[in-house]
Protein backbone atom coordinates (compact mmCIF):
# COMPACT_ATOMS: atom_id res chain seq x y z
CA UNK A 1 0.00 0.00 0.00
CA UNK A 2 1.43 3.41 -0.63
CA UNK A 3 0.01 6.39 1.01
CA UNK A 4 0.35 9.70 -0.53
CA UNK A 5 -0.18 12.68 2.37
CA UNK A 6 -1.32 15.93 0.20
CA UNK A 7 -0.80 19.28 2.08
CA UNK A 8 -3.58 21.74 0.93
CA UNK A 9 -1.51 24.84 2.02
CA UNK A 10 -5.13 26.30 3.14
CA UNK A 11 -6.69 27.95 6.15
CA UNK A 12 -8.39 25.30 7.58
CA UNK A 13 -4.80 23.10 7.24
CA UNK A 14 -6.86 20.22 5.42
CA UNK A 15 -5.04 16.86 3.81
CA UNK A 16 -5.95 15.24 1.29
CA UNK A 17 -5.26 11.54 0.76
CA UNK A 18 -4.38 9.21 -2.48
CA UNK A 19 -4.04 5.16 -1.34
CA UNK A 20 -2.25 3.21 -4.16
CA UNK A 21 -2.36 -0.05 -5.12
CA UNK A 22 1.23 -0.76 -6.35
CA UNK A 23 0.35 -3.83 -8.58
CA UNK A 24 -2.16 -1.93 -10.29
CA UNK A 25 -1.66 1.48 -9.95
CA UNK A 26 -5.24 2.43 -9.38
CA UNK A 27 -6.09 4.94 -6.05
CA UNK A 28 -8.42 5.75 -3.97
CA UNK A 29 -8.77 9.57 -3.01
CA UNK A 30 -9.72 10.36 0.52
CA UNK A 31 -11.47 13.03 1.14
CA UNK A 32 -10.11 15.52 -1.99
CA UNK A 33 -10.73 19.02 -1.43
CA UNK A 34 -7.42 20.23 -3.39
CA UNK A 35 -8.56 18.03 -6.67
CA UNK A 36 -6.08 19.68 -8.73
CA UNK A 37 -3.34 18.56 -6.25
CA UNK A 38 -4.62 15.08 -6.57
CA UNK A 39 -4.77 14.82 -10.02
CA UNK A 40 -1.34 16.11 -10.30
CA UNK A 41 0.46 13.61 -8.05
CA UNK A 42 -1.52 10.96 -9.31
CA UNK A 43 -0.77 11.92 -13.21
CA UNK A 44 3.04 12.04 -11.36
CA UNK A 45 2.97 8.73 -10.36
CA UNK A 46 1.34 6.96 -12.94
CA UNK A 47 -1.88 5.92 -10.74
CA UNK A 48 -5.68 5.59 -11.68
CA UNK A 49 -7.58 7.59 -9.44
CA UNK A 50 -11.14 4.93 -9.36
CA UNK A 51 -13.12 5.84 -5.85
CA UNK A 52 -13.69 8.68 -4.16
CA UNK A 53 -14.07 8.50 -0.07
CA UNK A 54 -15.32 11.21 1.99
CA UNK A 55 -14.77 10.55 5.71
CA UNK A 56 -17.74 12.91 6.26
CA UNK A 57 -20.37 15.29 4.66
CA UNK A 58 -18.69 18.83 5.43
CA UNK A 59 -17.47 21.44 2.51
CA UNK A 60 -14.33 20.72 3.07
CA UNK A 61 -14.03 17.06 2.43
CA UNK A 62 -16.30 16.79 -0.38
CA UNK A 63 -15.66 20.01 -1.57
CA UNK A 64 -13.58 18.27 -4.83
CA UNK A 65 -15.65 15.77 -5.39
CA UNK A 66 -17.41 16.74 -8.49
CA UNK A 67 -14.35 18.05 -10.69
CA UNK A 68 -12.01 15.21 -9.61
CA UNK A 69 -15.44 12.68 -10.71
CA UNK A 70 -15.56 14.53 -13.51
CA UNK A 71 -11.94 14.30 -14.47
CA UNK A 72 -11.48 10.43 -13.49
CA UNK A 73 -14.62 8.49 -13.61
CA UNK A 74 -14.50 8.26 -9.58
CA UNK A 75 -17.18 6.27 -7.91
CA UNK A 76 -17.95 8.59 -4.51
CA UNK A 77 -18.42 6.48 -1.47
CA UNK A 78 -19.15 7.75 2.00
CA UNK A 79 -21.53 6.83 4.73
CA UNK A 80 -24.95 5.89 4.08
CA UNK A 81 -26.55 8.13 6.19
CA UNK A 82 -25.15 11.26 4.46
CA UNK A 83 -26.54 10.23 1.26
CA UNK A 84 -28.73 12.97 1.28
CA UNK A 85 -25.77 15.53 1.67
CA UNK A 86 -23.37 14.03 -0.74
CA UNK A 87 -23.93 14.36 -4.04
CA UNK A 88 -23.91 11.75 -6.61
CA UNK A 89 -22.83 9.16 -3.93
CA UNK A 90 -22.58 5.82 -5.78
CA UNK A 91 -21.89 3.42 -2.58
CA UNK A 92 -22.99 4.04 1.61
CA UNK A 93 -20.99 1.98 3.24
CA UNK A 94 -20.89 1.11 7.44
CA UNK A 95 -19.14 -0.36 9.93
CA UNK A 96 -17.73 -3.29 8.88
CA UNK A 97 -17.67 -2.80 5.27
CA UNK A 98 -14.47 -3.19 2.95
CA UNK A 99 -13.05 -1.13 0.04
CA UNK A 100 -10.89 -2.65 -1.71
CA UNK A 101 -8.23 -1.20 -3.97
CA UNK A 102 -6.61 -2.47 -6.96
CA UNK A 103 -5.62 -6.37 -5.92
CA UNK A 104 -3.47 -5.48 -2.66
CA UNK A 105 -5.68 -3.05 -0.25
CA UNK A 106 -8.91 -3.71 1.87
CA UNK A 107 -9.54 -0.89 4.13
CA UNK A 108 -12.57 -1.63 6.84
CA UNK A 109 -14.66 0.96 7.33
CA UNK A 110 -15.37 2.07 10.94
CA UNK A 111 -18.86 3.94 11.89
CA UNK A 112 -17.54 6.88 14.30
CA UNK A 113 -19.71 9.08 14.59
CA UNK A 114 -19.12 12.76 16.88
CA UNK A 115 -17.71 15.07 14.51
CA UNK A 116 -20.30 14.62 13.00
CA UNK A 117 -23.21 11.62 12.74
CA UNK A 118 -22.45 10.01 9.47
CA UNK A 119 -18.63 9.90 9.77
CA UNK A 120 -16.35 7.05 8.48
CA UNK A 121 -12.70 6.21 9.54
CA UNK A 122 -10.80 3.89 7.48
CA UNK A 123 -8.76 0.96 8.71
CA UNK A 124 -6.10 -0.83 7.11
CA UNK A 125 -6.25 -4.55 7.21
CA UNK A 126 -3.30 -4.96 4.65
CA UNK A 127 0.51 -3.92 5.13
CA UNK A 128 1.27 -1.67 8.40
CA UNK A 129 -1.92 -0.47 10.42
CA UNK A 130 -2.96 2.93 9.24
CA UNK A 131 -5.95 4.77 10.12
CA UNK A 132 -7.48 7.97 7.93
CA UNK A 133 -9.96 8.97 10.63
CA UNK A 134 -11.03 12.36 9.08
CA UNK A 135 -11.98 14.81 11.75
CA UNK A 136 -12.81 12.20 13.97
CA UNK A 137 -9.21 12.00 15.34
CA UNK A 138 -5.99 14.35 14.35
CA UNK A 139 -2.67 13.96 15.81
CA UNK A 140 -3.05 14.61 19.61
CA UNK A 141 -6.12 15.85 19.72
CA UNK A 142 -9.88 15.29 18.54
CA UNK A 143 -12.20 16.53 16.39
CA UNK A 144 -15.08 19.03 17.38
CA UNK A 145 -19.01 18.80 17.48
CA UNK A 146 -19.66 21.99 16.12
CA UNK A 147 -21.81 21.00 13.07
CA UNK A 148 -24.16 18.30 13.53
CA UNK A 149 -22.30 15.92 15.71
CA UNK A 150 -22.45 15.26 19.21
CA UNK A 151 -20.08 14.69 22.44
CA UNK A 152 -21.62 12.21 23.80
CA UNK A 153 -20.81 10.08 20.47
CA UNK A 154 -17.23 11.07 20.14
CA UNK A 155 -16.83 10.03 23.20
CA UNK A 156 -18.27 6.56 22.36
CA UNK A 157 -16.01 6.31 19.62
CA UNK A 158 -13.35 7.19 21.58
CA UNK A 159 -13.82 4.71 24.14
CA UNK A 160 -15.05 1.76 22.08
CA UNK A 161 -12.98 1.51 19.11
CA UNK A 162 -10.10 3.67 18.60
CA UNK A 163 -8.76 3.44 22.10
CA UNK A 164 -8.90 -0.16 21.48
CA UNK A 165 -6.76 -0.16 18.20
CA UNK A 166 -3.11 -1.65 18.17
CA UNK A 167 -0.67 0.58 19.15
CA UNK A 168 1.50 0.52 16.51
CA UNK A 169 -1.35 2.11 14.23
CA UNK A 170 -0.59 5.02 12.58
CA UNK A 171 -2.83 7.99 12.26
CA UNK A 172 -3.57 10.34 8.86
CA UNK A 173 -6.38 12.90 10.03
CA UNK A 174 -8.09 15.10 7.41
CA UNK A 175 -6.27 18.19 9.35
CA UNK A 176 -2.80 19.36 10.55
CA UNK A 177 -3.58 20.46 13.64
CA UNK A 178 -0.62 18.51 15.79
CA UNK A 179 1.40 21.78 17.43
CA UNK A 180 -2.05 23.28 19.01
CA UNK A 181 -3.22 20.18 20.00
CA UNK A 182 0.21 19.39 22.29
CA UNK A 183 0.13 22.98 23.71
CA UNK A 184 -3.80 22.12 24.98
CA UNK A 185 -2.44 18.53 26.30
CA UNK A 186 0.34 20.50 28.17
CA UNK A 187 -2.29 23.25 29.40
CA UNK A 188 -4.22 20.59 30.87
CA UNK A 189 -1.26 18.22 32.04
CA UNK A 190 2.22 20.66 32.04
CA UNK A 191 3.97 17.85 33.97
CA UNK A 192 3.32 15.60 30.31
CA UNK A 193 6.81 14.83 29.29
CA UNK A 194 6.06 13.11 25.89
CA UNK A 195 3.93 15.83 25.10
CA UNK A 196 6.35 18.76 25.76
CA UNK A 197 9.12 16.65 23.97
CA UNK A 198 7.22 16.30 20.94
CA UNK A 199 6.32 19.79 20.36
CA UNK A 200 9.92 20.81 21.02
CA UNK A 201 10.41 18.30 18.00
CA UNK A 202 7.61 19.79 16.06
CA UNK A 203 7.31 23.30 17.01
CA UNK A 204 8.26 24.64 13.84
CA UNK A 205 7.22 21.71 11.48
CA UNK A 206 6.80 21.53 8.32
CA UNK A 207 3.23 20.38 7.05
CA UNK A 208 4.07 19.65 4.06
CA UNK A 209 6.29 16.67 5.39
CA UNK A 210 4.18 15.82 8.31
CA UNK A 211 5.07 14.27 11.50
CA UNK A 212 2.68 11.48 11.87
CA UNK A 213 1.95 9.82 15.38
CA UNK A 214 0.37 6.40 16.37
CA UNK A 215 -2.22 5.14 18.77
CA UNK A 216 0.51 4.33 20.75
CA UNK A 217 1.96 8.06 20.51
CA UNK A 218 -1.95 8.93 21.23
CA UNK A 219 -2.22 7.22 24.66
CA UNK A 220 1.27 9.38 25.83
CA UNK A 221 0.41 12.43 24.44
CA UNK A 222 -3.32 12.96 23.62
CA UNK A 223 -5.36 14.39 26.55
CA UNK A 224 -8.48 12.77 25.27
CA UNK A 225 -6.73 9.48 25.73
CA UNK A 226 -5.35 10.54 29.18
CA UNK A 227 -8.72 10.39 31.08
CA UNK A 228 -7.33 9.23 34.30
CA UNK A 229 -4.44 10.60 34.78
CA UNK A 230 -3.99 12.66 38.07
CA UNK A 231 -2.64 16.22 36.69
CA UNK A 232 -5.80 16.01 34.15
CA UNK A 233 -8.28 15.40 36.84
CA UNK A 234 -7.46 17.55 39.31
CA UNK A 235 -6.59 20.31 36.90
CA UNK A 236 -10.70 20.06 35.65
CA UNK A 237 -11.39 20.06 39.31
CA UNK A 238 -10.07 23.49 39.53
CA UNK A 239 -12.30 25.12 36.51
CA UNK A 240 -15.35 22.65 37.43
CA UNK A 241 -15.04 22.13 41.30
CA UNK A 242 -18.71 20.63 40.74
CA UNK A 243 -17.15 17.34 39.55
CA UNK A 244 -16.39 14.27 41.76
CA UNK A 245 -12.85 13.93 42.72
CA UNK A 246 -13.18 10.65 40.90
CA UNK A 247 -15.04 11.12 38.12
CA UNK A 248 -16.12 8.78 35.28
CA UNK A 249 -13.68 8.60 31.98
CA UNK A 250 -16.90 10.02 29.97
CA UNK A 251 -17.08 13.06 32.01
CA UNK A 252 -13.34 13.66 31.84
CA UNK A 253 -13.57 13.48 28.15
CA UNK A 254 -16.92 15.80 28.05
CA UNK A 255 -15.01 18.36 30.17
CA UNK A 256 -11.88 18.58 28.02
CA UNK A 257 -13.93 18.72 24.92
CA UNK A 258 -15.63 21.41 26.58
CA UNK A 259 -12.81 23.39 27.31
CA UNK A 260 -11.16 22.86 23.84
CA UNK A 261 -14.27 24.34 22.15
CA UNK A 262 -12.88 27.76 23.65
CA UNK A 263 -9.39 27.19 23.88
């Protein structure tokens, strides 16, 4: 499998994904705002750009769909629920379903809803793990709930899949967001020495050759993965002294996300 990271250069610090099948040459395009870009590197490379996956229904995932369709015959897949937002969606898929591409990749579909309710990550189930998990989850942090997702969900997510995914799984979100992210994990937990090591390494990084992280990296230096540590806990008791000295993971996570929305 070769994985193609596509830096947008934009204000809302979006990738965009191509997933090649090296036998065949043909590629799936994740979530291809920048379709110019896409076409480009896959002209470059000599690939077939046949499907067309949106990890979600917002502007700025499906934003490309229609010219890079246009230009490449694309089939658009996304969840089935957002068939009413997507246009000229060809497949819904769920949780559990495969794409494949060319004769060497099967991705599995995951149903993770929060961002927003019809959100899909994709998980690699051939070569090294790799998971393109859209807004859902970026490097060190998480996504928001701002347009038509809920809290309460990514929090589910959270807790019942990706949490749960090897650690040596490596993460391509839909956004470079990694520097901010570490300086809210050190605002909430200053005494996180993975955390404060990695931004020293990243501070001035360049997106365009992105540092990426793994669930692994996640559990060190996430906060939304750190719901029980001490310093996190007792730093929320100080801004909500309403909350149980030992509270419940899901209220941790509800908290931070909270916080983040105004951070």
């Amino acid at each position: 499998m070769i994985i193609e990271q596509i830096w947008t250069a934009n204000s809302l610090r979006n990738f965009n994904y191509l997933v090649a099948c090296p036998a065949t040459g043909d590629a799936l395009a994740i979530d291809p705002l920048d379709f110019r870009q896409c076409l480009a590197v896959a002209s470059d490379k000599g690939w077939r750009i046949t499907q067309i996956v949106n990890t979600h229904e917002h502007a700025d995932h499906i934003g490309g769909n229609k010219a890079l369709a246009a230009a490449t015959g694309a089939k658009i897949i996304a969840h089935h629920a957002a068939k009413d937002r997507i246009t000229d969606m060809a497949r819904g898929v769920g949780a559990g379903d495969r794409i494949t591409v060319g004769t060497s990749i099967e991705l599995e579909c995951l149903d993770t809803p929060g961002h927003t309710m019809s959100h899909i990550c994709l998980l690699s189930r051939t070569g090294p793990p790799a998971l393109f998990s859209g807004d859902t989850l970026f490097n060190a942090g998480v996504g928001n709930c701002h347009n038509g997702g809920h809290p309460e969900e990514l929090y589910k997510t959270f807790d019942e899949q990706l949490c749960r995914l090897p650690g040596d799984t490596v993460i391509y979100p839909g956004h470079d967001y990694l520097v901010n992210n570490l300086r809210f994990t050190l605002d909430r937990e200053p005494d996180n020495a993975d955390a404060q090591a990695l931004l020293d390494e990243c501070a001035n990084h360049d997106p365009q050759n992105a540092r990426t992280t793994t669930i692994g990296d996640e559990h060190r230096i996430n906060t939304f993965f750190r719901l029980q540590s001490p310093t996190v806990i007792s730093r929320l008791l100080e801004k909500f002294p309403q909350m149980s000295p030992t509270p419940e993971k899901k209220e941790v996570f509800l908290r931070l996300r909270e916080l983040r929305n105004s951070w």
